[in-house]
């Protein structure tokens, strides 16, 4: 299994009055991390449209558990894996750490969609993308 890893330095403006990361930033970072993963794999939301006729990969579920506070100047390591790869949807798991300290754990469930006769509808994950995601799939 492959882990997609990035690091980020927490900025002053990402913290609340108590000096702790304002929780919505974790959701923003998960979204940005996902898009960095897809860019690394060679596709983005525009290429989904041009190459596969798909609209996007919107969120259908997300969550985050906060384990230890992080603050301005801390460096976070963000690791992600894919914990489910279905026919139309997939789930990503995220781990945020400051060195050996677990800061937060989150997840996103996304679905591939296209424009159908009745509006936006689920679409099968293209085989080319499934092949790119498979190395990141966590063993069951």
mmCIF file of C-alpha atoms in Angstrom:
data_model
loop_
_atom_site.group_PDB
_atom_site.id
_atom_site.type_symbol
_atom_site.label_atom_id
_atom_site.label_comp_id
_atom_site.label_asym_id
_atom_site.label_seq_id
_atom_site.Cartn_x
_atom_site.Cartn_y
_atom_site.Cartn_z
ATOM 1 C CA UNK A 1 0.000 0.000 0.000
ATOM 2 C CA UNK A 2 1.199 3.469 -0.930
ATOM 3 C CA UNK A 3 0.631 6.497 1.303
ATOM 4 C CA UNK A 4 0.300 9.957 -0.220
ATOM 5 C CA UNK A 5 2.182 12.355 2.066
ATOM 6 C CA UNK A 6 2.545 16.107 2.178
ATOM 7 C CA UNK A 7 3.583 18.541 4.878
ATOM 8 C CA UNK A 8 2.359 22.023 5.675
ATOM 9 C CA UNK A 9 3.396 24.742 8.071
ATOM 10 C CA UNK A 10 0.447 26.148 10.020
ATOM 11 C CA UNK A 11 -0.006 29.858 9.416
ATOM 12 C CA UNK A 12 -1.135 32.484 11.938
ATOM 13 C CA UNK A 13 -4.390 33.139 10.087
ATOM 14 C CA UNK A 14 -5.365 29.455 10.326
ATOM 15 C CA UNK A 15 -5.670 29.675 14.124
ATOM 16 C CA UNK A 16 -8.445 30.933 16.379
ATOM 17 C CA UNK A 17 -8.156 33.415 19.255
ATOM 18 C CA UNK A 18 -6.816 30.633 21.502
ATOM 19 C CA UNK A 19 -3.970 30.019 19.039
ATOM 20 C CA UNK A 20 -5.344 26.606 18.020
ATOM 21 C CA UNK A 21 -6.036 25.637 14.405
ATOM 22 C CA UNK A 22 -9.618 26.632 13.577
ATOM 23 C CA UNK A 23 -11.259 23.267 12.882
ATOM 24 C CA UNK A 24 -12.679 24.015 9.359
ATOM 25 C CA UNK A 25 -9.095 24.257 8.131
ATOM 26 C CA UNK A 26 -8.727 20.491 8.506
ATOM 27 C CA UNK A 27 -11.575 20.047 6.013
ATOM 28 C CA UNK A 28 -9.949 22.560 3.648
ATOM 29 C CA UNK A 29 -6.636 20.706 3.964
ATOM 30 C CA UNK A 30 -8.268 17.332 3.243
ATOM 31 C CA UNK A 31 -9.842 18.757 0.092
ATOM 32 C CA UNK A 32 -6.550 20.327 -1.021
ATOM 33 C CA UNK A 33 -4.694 17.094 -0.241
ATOM 34 C CA UNK A 34 -7.114 15.093 -2.400
ATOM 35 C CA UNK A 35 -6.652 17.486 -5.318
ATOM 36 C CA UNK A 36 -2.857 17.332 -4.893
ATOM 37 C CA UNK A 37 -3.108 13.528 -5.047
ATOM 38 C CA UNK A 38 -5.116 13.593 -8.275
ATOM 39 C CA UNK A 39 -2.716 16.121 -9.808
ATOM 40 C CA UNK A 40 0.193 13.859 -8.858
ATOM 41 C CA UNK A 41 -1.627 10.961 -10.528
ATOM 42 C CA UNK A 42 -2.058 13.002 -13.712
ATOM 43 C CA UNK A 43 -5.666 14.130 -13.637
ATOM 44 C CA UNK A 44 -7.737 16.909 -12.167
ATOM 45 C CA UNK A 45 -11.395 17.942 -12.234
ATOM 46 C CA UNK A 46 -11.041 19.535 -15.688
ATOM 47 C CA UNK A 47 -9.440 16.411 -17.138
ATOM 48 C CA UNK A 48 -12.280 14.346 -15.699
ATOM 49 C CA UNK A 49 -14.549 16.433 -17.916
ATOM 50 C CA UNK A 50 -12.413 16.510 -21.044
ATOM 51 C CA UNK A 51 -11.059 12.934 -20.928
ATOM 52 C CA UNK A 52 -13.934 11.008 -19.321
ATOM 53 C CA UNK A 53 -17.069 13.143 -19.751
ATOM 54 C CA UNK A 54 -17.494 13.398 -15.976
ATOM 55 C CA UNK A 55 -18.420 16.490 -13.986
ATOM 56 C CA UNK A 56 -16.387 16.046 -10.815
ATOM 57 C CA UNK A 57 -15.885 14.034 -7.627
ATOM 58 C CA UNK A 58 -18.075 15.819 -5.067
ATOM 59 C CA UNK A 59 -18.125 14.988 -1.369
ATOM 60 C CA UNK A 60 -21.017 12.937 -0.054
ATOM 61 C CA UNK A 61 -19.693 12.413 3.487
ATOM 62 C CA UNK A 62 -16.839 13.754 5.579
ATOM 63 C CA UNK A 63 -15.677 13.875 9.166
ATOM 64 C CA UNK A 64 -12.739 14.634 11.389
ATOM 65 C CA UNK A 65 -11.714 13.719 14.944
ATOM 66 C CA UNK A 66 -9.354 16.099 16.692
ATOM 67 C CA UNK A 67 -6.838 14.361 18.946
ATOM 68 C CA UNK A 68 -4.283 17.010 19.935
ATOM 69 C CA UNK A 69 -4.272 20.775 19.291
ATOM 70 C CA UNK A 70 -1.992 22.273 16.674
ATOM 71 C CA UNK A 71 -0.907 25.886 16.506
ATOM 72 C CA UNK A 72 0.883 28.557 14.515
ATOM 73 C CA UNK A 73 4.307 27.420 13.360
ATOM 74 C CA UNK A 74 3.650 23.711 13.813
ATOM 75 C CA UNK A 75 4.491 21.493 10.869
ATOM 76 C CA UNK A 76 1.800 18.953 10.056
ATOM 77 C CA UNK A 77 2.398 15.806 8.085
ATOM 78 C CA UNK A 78 -0.732 14.782 6.191
ATOM 79 C CA UNK A 79 -0.975 11.160 5.075
ATOM 80 C CA UNK A 80 -3.812 9.733 3.035
ATOM 81 C CA UNK A 81 -4.874 6.333 1.801
ATOM 82 C CA UNK A 82 -7.970 4.990 0.095
ATOM 83 C CA UNK A 83 -10.005 2.758 2.381
ATOM 84 C CA UNK A 84 -12.809 1.905 -0.045
ATOM 85 C CA UNK A 85 -12.929 1.798 -3.834
ATOM 86 C CA UNK A 86 -16.433 1.004 -5.022
ATOM 87 C CA UNK A 87 -18.180 1.181 -8.377
ATOM 88 C CA UNK A 88 -18.931 4.913 -8.250
ATOM 89 C CA UNK A 89 -17.531 6.081 -4.906
ATOM 90 C CA UNK A 90 -14.347 5.939 -2.883
ATOM 91 C CA UNK A 91 -13.313 6.852 0.646
ATOM 92 C CA UNK A 92 -10.087 8.504 1.691
ATOM 93 C CA UNK A 93 -8.593 8.389 5.184
ATOM 94 C CA UNK A 94 -6.383 11.207 6.450
ATOM 95 C CA UNK A 95 -3.927 11.297 9.338
ATOM 96 C CA UNK A 96 -2.550 14.621 10.555
ATOM 97 C CA UNK A 97 0.547 14.432 12.759
ATOM 98 C CA UNK A 98 3.086 16.728 14.389
ATOM 99 C CA UNK A 99 6.096 14.466 14.523
ATOM 100 C CA UNK A 100 4.968 11.463 16.585
ATOM 101 C CA UNK A 101 1.880 13.251 17.944
ATOM 102 C CA UNK A 102 -1.453 12.441 16.319
ATOM 103 C CA UNK A 103 -3.251 15.751 15.736
ATOM 104 C CA UNK A 104 -6.361 14.628 13.848
ATOM 105 C CA UNK A 105 -7.897 11.844 11.774
ATOM 106 C CA UNK A 106 -10.376 12.521 9.013
ATOM 107 C CA UNK A 107 -12.150 11.005 6.069
ATOM 108 C CA UNK A 108 -13.898 11.960 2.855
ATOM 109 C CA UNK A 109 -16.282 9.913 0.757
ATOM 110 C CA UNK A 110 -16.450 11.114 -2.827
ATOM 111 C CA UNK A 111 -18.479 9.984 -5.797
ATOM 112 C CA UNK A 112 -17.857 10.267 -9.519
ATOM 113 C CA UNK A 113 -20.719 12.090 -11.251
ATOM 114 C CA UNK A 114 -21.821 12.996 -14.766
ATOM 115 C CA UNK A 115 -24.640 14.983 -16.274
ATOM 116 C CA UNK A 116 -27.480 12.622 -17.166
ATOM 117 C CA UNK A 117 -30.927 13.074 -18.644
ATOM 118 C CA UNK A 118 -32.415 13.927 -15.241
ATOM 119 C CA UNK A 119 -29.492 16.011 -13.956
ATOM 120 C CA UNK A 120 -26.411 15.022 -12.029
ATOM 121 C CA UNK A 121 -26.060 11.266 -11.525
ATOM 122 C CA UNK A 122 -23.478 8.825 -10.223
ATOM 123 C CA UNK A 123 -21.011 7.476 -12.772
ATOM 124 C CA UNK A 124 -18.709 4.446 -12.743
ATOM 125 C CA UNK A 125 -15.115 5.101 -11.762
ATOM 126 C CA UNK A 126 -13.143 4.980 -15.027
ATOM 127 C CA UNK A 127 -10.835 1.962 -15.189
ATOM 128 C CA UNK A 128 -7.813 4.199 -15.860
ATOM 129 C CA UNK A 129 -8.478 6.108 -12.634
ATOM 130 C CA UNK A 130 -9.240 2.928 -10.697
ATOM 131 C CA UNK A 131 -5.792 1.663 -11.720
ATOM 132 C CA UNK A 132 -4.192 4.901 -10.462
ATOM 133 C CA UNK A 133 -6.050 4.673 -7.115
ATOM 134 C CA UNK A 134 -5.387 0.973 -6.475
ATOM 135 C CA UNK A 135 -1.834 1.351 -5.040
ATOM 136 C CA UNK A 136 -3.289 3.656 -2.358
ATOM 137 C CA UNK A 137 -5.978 1.158 -1.338
ATOM 138 C CA UNK A 138 -5.640 -0.049 2.244
ATOM 139 C CA UNK A 139 -5.841 -3.851 2.518
ATOM 140 C CA UNK A 140 -9.126 -5.006 4.055
#
